[in-house]
Coordinates of C-alpha atoms (C1' of nucleotides) in Angstrom, one line a residue:
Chain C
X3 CA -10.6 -4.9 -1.4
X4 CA -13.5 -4.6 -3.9
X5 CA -14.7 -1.1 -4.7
X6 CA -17.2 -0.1 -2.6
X7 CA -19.6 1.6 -5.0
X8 CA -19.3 -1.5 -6.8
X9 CA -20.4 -3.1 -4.4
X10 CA -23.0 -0.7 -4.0
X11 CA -24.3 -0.8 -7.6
X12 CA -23.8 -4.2 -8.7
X13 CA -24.2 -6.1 -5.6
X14 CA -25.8 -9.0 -7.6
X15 CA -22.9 -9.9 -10.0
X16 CA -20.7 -9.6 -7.6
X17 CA -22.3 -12.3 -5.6
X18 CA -22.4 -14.5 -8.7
X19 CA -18.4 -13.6 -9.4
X20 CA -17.7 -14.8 -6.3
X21 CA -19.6 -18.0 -5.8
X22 CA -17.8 -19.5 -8.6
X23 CA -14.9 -19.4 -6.0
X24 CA -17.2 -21.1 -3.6
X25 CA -17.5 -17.8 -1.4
X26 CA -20.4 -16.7 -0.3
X27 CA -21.8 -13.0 -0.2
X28 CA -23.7 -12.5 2.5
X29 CA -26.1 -9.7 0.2
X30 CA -28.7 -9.0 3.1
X31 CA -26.0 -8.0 5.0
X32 CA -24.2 -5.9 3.1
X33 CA -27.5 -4.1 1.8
X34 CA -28.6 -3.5 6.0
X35 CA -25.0 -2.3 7.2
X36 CA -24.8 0.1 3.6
X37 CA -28.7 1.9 4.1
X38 CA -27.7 2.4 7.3
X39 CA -24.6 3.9 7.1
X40 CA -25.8 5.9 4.6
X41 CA -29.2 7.0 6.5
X42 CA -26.5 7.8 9.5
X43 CA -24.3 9.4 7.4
X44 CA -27.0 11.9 5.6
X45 CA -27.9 12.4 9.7
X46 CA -24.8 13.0 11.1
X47 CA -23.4 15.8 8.2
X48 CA -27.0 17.6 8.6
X49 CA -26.3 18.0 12.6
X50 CA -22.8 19.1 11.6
X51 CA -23.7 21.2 8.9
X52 CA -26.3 23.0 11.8
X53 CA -23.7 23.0 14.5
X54 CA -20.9 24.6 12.3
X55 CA -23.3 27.5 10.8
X56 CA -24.2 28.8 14.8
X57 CA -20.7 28.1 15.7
X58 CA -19.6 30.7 13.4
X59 CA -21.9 32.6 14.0
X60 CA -21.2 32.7 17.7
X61 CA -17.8 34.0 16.8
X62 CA -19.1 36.7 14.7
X63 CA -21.5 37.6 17.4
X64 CA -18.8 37.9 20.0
X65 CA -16.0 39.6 17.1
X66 CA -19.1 42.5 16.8
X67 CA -19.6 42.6 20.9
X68 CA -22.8 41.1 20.6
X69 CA -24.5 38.8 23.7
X70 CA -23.5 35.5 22.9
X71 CA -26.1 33.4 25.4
X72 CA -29.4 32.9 23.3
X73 CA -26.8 31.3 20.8
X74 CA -24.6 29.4 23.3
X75 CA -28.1 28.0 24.2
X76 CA -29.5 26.8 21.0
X77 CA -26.8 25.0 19.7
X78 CA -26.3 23.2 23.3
X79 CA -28.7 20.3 22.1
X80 CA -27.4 19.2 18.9
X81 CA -24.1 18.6 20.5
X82 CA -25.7 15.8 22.1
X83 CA -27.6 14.3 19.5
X84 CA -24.7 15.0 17.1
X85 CA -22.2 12.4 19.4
X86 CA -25.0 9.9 19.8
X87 CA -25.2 9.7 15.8
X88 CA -21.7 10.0 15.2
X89 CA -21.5 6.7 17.9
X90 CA -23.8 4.9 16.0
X91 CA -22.3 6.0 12.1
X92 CA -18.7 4.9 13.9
X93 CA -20.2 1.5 14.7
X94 CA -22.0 0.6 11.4
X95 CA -18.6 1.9 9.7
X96 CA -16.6 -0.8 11.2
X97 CA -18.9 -3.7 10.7
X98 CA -19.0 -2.4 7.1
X99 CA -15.6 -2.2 6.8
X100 CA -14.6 -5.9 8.4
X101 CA -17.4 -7.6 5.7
X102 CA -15.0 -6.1 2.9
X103 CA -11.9 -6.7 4.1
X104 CA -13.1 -10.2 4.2
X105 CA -14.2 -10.3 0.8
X106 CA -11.9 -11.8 -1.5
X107 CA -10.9 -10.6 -5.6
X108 CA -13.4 -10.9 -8.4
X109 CA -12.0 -13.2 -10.8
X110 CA -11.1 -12.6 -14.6
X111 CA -14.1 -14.3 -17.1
X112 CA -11.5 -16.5 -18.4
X113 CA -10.5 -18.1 -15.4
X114 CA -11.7 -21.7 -15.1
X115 CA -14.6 -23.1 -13.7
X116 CA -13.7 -25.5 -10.3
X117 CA -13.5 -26.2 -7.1
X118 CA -9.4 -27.0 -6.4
X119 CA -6.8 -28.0 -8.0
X120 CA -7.8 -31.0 -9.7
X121 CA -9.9 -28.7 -11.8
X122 CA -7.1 -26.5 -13.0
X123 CA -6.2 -26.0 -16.7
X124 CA -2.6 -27.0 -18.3
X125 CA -2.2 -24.6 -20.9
X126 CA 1.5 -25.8 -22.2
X127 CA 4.1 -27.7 -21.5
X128 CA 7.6 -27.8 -22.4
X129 CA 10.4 -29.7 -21.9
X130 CA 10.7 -33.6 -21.8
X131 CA 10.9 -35.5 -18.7
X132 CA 14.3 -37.3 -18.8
X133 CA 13.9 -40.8 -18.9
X134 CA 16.9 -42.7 -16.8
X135 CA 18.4 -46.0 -17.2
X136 CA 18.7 -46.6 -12.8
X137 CA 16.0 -46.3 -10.1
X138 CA 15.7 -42.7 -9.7
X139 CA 16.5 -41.0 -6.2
X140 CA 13.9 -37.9 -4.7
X141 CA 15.5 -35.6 -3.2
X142 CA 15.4 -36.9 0.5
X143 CA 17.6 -40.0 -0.6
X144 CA 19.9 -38.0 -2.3
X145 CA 20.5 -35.5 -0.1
X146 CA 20.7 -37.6 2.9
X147 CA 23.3 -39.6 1.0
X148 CA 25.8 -37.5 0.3
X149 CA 25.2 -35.2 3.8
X150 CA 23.7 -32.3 1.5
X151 CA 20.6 -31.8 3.6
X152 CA 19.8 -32.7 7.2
X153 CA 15.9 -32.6 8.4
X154 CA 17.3 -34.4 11.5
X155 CA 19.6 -32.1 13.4
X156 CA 17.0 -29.0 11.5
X157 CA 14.1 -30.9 14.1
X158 CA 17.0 -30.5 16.7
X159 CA 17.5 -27.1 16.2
X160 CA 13.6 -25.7 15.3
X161 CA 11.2 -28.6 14.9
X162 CA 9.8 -30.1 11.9
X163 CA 9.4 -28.7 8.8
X164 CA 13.4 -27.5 8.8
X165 CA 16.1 -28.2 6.7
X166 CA 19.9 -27.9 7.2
X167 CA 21.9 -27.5 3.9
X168 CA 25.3 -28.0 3.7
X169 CA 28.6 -28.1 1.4
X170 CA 27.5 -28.0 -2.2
X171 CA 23.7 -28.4 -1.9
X172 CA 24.1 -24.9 0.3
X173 CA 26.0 -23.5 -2.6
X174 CA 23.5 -24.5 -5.0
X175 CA 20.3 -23.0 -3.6
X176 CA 22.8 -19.6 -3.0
X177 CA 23.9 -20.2 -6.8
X178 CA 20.1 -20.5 -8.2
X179 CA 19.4 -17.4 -6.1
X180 CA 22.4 -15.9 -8.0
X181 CA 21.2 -16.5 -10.6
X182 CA 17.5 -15.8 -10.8
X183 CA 18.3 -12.2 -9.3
X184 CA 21.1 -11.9 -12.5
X185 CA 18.8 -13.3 -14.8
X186 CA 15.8 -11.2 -14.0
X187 CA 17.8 -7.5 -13.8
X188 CA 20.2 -8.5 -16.5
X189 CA 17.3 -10.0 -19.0
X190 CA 14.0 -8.7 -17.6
X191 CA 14.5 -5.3 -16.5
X192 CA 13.7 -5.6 -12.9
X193 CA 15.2 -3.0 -10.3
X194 CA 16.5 -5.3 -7.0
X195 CA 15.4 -4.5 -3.9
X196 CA 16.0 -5.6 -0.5
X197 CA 13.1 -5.2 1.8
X198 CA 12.4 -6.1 5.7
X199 CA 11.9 -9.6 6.7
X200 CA 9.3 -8.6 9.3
X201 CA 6.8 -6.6 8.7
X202 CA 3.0 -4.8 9.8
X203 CA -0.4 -5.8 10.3
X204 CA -0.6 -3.0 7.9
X205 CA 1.4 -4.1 5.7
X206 CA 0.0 -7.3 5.4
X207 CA -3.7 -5.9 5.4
X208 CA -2.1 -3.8 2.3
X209 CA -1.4 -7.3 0.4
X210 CA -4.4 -9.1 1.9
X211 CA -2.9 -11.9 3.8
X212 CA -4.7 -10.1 7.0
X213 CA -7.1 -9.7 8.2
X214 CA -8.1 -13.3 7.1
X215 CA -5.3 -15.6 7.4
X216 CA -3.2 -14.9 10.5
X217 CA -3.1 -18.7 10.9
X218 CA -0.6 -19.1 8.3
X219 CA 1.7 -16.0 9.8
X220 CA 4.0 -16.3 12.2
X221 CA 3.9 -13.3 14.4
X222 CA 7.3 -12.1 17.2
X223 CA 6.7 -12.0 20.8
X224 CA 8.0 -9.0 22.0
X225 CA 7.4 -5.5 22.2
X226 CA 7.2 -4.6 19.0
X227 CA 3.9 -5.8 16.6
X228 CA 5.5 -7.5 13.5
X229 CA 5.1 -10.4 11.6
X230 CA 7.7 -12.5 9.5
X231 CA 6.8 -12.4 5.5
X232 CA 5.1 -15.6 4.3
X233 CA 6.4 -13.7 0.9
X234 CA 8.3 -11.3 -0.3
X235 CA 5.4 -10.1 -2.0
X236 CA 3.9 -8.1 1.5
X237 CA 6.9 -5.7 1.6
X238 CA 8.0 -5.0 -1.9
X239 CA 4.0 -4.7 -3.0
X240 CA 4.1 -2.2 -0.3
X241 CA 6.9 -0.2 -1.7
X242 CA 4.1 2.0 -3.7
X243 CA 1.6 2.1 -0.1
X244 CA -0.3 5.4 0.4
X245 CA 1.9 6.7 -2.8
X246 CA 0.3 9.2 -5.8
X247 CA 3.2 7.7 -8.2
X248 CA 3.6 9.6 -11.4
X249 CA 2.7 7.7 -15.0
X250 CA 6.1 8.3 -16.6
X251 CA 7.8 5.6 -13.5
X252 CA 5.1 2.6 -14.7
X253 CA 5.8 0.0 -15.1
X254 CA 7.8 -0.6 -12.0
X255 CA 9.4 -4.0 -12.0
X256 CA 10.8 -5.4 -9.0
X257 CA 12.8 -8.4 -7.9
X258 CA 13.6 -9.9 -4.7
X259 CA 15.3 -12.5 -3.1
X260 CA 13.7 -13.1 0.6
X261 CA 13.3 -16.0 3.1
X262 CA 9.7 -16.9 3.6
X263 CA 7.6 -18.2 6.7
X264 CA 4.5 -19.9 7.0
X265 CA 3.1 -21.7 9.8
X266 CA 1.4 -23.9 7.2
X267 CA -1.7 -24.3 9.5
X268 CA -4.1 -26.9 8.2
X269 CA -1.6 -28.8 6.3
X270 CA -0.4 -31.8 8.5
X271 CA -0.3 -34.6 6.8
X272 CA 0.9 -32.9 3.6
X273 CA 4.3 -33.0 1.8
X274 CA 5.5 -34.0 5.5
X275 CA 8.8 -35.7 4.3
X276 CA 11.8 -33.7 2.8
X277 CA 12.0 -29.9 1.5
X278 CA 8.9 -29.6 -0.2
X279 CA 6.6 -27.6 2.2
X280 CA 8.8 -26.0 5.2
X281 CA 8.4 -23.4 7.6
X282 CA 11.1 -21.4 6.2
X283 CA 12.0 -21.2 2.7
X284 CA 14.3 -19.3 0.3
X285 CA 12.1 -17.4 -2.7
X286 CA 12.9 -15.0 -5.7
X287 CA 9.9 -12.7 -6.0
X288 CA 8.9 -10.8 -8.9
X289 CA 6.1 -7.7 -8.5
X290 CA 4.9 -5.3 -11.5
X291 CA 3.2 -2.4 -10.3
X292 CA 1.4 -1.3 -13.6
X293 CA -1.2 1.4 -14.7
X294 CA -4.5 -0.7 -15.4
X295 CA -4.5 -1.1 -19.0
X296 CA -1.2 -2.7 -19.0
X297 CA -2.1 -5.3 -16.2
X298 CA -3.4 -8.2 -18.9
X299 CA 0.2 -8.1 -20.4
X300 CA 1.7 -7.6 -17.8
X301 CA 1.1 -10.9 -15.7
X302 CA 1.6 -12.6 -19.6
X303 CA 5.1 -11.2 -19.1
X304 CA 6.2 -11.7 -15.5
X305 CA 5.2 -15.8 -16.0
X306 CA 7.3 -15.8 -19.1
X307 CA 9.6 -14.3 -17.2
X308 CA 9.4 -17.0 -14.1
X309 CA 9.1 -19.7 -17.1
X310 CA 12.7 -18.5 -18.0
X311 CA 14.5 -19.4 -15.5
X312 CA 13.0 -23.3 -15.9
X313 CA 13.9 -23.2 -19.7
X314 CA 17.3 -22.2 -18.8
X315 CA 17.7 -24.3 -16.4
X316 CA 16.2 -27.3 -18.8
X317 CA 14.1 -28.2 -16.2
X318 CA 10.7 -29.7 -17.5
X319 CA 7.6 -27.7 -16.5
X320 CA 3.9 -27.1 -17.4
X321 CA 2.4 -23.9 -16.7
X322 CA -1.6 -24.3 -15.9
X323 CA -4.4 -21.8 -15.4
X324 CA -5.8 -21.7 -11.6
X325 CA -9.5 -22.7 -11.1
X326 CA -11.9 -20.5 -9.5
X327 CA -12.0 -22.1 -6.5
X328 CA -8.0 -22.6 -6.3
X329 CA -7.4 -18.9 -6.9
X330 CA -5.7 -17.1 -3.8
X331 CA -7.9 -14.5 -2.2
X332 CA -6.3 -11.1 -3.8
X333 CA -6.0 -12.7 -6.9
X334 CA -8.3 -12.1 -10.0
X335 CA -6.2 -14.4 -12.5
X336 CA -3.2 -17.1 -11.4
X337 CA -1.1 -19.1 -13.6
X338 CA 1.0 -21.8 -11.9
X339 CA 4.4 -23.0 -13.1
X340 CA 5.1 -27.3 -12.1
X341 CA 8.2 -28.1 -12.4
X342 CA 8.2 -32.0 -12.9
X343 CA 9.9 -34.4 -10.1
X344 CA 11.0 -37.4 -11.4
X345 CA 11.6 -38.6 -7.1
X346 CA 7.7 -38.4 -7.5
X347 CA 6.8 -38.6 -11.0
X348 CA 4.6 -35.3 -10.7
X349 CA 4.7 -31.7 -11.9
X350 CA 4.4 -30.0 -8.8
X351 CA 4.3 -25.6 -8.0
X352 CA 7.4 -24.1 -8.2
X353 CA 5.7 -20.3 -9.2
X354 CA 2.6 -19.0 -8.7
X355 CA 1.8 -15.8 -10.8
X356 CA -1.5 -13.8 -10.3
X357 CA -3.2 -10.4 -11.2
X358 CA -4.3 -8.6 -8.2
X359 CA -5.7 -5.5 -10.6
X360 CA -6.9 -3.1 -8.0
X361 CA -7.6 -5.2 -5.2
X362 CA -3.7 -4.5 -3.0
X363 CA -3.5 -1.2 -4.5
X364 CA -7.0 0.1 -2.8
X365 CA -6.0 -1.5 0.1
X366 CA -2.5 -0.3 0.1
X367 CA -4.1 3.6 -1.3
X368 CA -1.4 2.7 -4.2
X369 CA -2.4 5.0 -7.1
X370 CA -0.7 7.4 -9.9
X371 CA -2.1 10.2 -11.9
X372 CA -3.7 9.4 -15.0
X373 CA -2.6 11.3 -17.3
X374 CA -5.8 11.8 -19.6
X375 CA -8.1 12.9 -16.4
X376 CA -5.2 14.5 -14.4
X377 CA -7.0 12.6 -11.2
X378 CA -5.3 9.8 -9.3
X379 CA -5.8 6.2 -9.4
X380 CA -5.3 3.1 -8.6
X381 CA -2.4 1.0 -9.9
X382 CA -2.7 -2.8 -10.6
X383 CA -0.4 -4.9 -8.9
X384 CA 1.2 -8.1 -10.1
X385 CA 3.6 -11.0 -8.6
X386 CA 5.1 -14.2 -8.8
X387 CA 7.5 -16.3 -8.0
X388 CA 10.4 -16.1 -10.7
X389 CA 11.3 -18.9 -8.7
X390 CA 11.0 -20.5 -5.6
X391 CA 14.5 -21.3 -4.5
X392 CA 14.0 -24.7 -2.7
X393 CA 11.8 -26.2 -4.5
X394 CA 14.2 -25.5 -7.6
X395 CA 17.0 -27.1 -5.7
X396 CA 14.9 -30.3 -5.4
X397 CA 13.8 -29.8 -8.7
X398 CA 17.6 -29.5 -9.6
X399 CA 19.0 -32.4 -7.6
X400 CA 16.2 -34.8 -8.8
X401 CA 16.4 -33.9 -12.4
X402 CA 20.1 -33.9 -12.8
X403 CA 21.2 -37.0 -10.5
X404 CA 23.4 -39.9 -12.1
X405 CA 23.5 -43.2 -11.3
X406 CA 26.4 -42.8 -8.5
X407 CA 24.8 -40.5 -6.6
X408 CA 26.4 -37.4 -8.0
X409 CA 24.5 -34.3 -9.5
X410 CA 25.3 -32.4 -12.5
X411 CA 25.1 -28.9 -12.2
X412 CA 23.1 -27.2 -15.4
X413 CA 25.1 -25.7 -17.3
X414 CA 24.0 -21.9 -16.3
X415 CA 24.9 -22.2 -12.5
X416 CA 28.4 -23.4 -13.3
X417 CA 29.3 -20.5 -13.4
X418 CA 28.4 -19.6 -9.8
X419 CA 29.5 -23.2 -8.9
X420 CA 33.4 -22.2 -9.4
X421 CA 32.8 -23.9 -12.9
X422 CA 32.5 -27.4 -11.4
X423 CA 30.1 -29.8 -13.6
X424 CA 29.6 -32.0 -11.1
X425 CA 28.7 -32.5 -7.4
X426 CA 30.2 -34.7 -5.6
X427 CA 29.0 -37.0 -3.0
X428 CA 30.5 -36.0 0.2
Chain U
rG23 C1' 19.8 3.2 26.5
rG24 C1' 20.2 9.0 27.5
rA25 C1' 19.0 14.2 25.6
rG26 C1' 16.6 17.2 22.2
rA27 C1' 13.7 18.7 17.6
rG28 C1' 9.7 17.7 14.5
rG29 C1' 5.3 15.4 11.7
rU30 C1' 0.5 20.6 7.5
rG31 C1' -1.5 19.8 0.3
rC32 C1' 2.6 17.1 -5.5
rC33 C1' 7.2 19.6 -2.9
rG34 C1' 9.2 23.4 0.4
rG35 C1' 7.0 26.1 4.2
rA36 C1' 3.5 29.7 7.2
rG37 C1' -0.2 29.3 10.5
rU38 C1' -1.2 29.0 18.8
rG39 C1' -9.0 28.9 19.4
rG40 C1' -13.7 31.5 14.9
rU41 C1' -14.4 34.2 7.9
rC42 C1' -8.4 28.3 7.6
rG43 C1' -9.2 23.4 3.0
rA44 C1' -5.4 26.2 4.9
rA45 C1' -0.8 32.4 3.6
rC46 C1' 3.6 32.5 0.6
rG47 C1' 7.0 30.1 -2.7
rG48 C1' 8.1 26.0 -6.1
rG49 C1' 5.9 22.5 -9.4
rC50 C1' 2.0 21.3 -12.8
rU51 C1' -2.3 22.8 -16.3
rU52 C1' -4.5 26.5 -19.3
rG53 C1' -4.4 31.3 -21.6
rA54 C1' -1.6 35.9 -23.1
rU55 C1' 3.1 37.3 -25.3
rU56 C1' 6.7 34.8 -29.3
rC57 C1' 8.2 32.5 -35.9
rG58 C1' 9.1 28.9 -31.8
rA59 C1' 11.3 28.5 -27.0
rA60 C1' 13.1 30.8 -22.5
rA61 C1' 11.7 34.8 -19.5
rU62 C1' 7.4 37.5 -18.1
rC63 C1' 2.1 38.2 -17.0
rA64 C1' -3.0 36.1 -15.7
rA65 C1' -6.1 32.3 -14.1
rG66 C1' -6.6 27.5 -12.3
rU67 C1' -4.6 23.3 -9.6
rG68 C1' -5.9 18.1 -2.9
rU69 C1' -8.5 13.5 -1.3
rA70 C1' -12.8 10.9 0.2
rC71 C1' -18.0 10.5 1.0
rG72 C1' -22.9 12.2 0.3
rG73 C1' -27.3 15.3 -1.8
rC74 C1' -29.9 16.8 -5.8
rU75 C1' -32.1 20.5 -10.5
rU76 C1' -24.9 17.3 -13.3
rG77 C1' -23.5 22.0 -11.9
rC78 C1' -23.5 23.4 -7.7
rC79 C1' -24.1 22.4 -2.5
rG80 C1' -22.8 19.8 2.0
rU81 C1' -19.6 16.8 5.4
rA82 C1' -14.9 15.0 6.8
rC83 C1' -9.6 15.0 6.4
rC84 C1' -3.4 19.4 8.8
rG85 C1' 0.9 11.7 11.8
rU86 C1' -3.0 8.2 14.7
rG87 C1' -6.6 7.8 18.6
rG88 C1' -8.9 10.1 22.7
rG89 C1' -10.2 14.8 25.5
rU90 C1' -11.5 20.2 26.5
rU91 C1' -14.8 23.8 23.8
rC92 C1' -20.7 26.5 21.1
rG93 C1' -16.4 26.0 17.8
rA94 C1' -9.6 22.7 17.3
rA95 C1' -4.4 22.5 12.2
rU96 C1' -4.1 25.7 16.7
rC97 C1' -5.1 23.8 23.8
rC98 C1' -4.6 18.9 26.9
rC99 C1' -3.5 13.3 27.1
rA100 C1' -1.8 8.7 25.0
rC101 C1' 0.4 6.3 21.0
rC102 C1' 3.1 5.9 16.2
rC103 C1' 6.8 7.7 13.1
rU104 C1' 11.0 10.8 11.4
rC105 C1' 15.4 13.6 12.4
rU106 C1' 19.8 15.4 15.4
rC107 C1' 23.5 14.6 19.3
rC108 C1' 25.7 11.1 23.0
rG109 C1' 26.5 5.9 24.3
rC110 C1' 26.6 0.9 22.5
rC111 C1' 26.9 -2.2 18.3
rA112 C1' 27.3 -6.1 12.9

RNA sequence: GGAGAGGUGCCGGAGUGGUCGAACGGGCUUGAUUCGAAAUCAAGUGUACGGCUUGCCGUACCGUGGGUUCGAAUCCCACCCUCUCCGCCA
């Protein structure tokens, strides 16, 4: 959420901040709900402030003995005219309040100008794609080949958009989890957590995936109102929700590892075959929760962080700077990490680090006390992936297959492999 | 699933209709004392929104939402959450 007196004061720039993403504020709006919230509000605590003054001195009146009528009589009215205006204040609140949760994050200056993905900026690269000396498999072949995954009994089972692991491709994604979570509080300093897989609308207003995009939830039918996580991002953000933390705990890093679900609404037709886009999907999450000042840094070190994991893997990847119009909607700055696929000869998204600043954290009342002004305020809020675990079993199988089928294992998950150096085909 | 207790400020904890934004204690800040510290003493210490003479004033907030009342932390209703005991259970 933007801040309101922002809003208020610089209504104009924000406008043009946010039509670089393509999103248009509706200004007239915004200016008719504000006056008249305000005029209302200016109203109602004037009727208050007249209605609380006779009220006490009713009870005075009535402490000393005195005949209470003639007072009981003039304040009767503004009762009446006090509910009307608090009706209408009530009203104007709410529409004010849905046109900014629906706003999304200003963005940085230096994020790029665009309008999706084809416009976003590769700022390095490293790594070399291997080049092989036999037609290179993608991941469907080679895991249908040697019985490692299964999107045929998965439809059985749940539908499309499923996978069944098994054997040593199941052992892989659980040894890449492994190590990501070892990696990141051995190396990086990140406190693990383990957080619920279903979570609250409020929750999930907190980190802004509602009220805008229940499409891509998928919500439990039952009694009780939760949501499964698209990310683990919703609950461990969270963790610092309606909170006055104190300066000496930031930075907080966490890390966890969570399965994902997204309805992926508005994506038929993409990434269809094999484990690329699913409806459920294993992820290592990194959040910073960070005092403002630190924020720039911060996001420079959790996608370092992310990129650490792909350089000891020796996995190829380029990290590139999100357009305006790709940028999610909490996010004021994203940097994306491709890992490269030699099954499709592309670097596709295997993290996606952004810079919410204040944007969760005033939705989430997330704040700490600053220690020059002794008030509270709000914290910044960072994540990323640090990485997504299916996509870096693809990434894994694709990148390390030989020309019989097999799959070398990098040489940082044999350990969590049993020490074996090479997998089999079954 | 059954029975009970409870949700008040940074924390603990009073407060059962009026002068309660809220006693008291702890913490924290500042000052006094000290060579310095501890101890002690004194003062201060919530959040949000709004008004204007920028320092004050006003309004709201005691789990959430309704209701009763001239007036609600306090009474009534619904809901949410936490805890304890019993049962069941990975």
């Amino acid at each position: 959420m933007l801040d309101p007196k922002q809003l208020r004061s610089e209504i104009d720039a924000v406008k043009a901040n946010l039509a670089r993403r393509g999103f248009e504020l509706d200004v007239a709006q915004f200016n008719d709900l504000e006056s008249t919230r305000k005029r209302l509000r200016v109203e109602v605590d004037g009727l208050r402030q007249a209605r609380n003054e006779r009220s006490k001195s009713i009870g005075q009146a009535k402490a000393k003995g005195q005949d209470i009528a003639p007072l009981l009589a003039e304040v009767g009215q503004l009762g009446d005219q006090l509910a009307k205006g608090e009706q209408a204040l009530k009203q104007v609140e709410a529409a004010l309040e849905h046109l900014v949760a629906g706003i999304p994050n200003l963005l940085h200056p230096e994020v790029p100008d665009g309008r999706d993905e084809t416009n976003n900026v590769e700022l390095r690269r490293w790594g070399t794609p291997r080049e092989f000396d036999f037609e290179v498999l993608d991941h469907i072949a080679l895991g249908e080949a040697g019985g490692g995954i299964d999107f045929d009994v998965a439809a059985q089972i749940a539908g499309s958009r499923f996978a069944v692991l098994r054997g040593n491709i199941a052992r892989l994604q659980r040894a890449l989890i492994q190590f990501m979570l070892d990696v990141h509080t051995g190396e990086h300093g990140y406190t693990e957590v383990y957080v619920p897989y279903l979570v609250s609308d409020r929750a999930l207003f907190g980190t802004g995936q509602l009220p805008k995009f229940a499409d891509d939830l998928f919500a439990i039918d039952g009694d009780v109102d939760l949501r499964l996580i698209p990310t683990a991002e919703v609950p461990v953000t969270n963790l610092v929700r309606d909170q006055i933390l104190d300066a000496e705990v930031l930075p907080l890093k966490f890390v966890a590892h969570t399965p994902c679900f997204r309805s992926e609404a508005g994506s038929y037709g993409k990434d269809t075959r094999g484990m690329i886009r699913q409806h459920q999907f294993e992820k290592v999450e990194l959040v910073h929760v960070v005092a403002p000042a630190m924020a720039a840094a911060a996001l420079e070190e959790l996608t370092a962080n992310a990129e650490a994991i792909l350089r000891q893997l020796e996995l190829p990847y380029r990290v590139v700077a999100l357009c305006a119009g790709d940028i999610g909607f909490g996010a004021c700055r994203t940097y994306d990490l491709e890992v490269w696929l030699p099954g499709q000869q592309k670097y596709r998204e295997i993290s996606s680090c952004s810079n919410c600043a204040d944007f969760q954290a005033r939705r989430m009342l997330a704040r700490y006390r600053d220690r020059d002004t002794g008030k509270p305020a709000l914290v910044h809020t960072l994540n990323g992936s640090g990485v997504a675990a299916g996509r870096a079993l693809i990434a894994v199988m694709e990148n390390y297959q030989q020309a019989d089928g097999t799959i070398k294992v990098p040489a940082v998950l044999q350990p969590y492999m049993g020490g074996r150096t090479t997998l089999e085909v079954e």
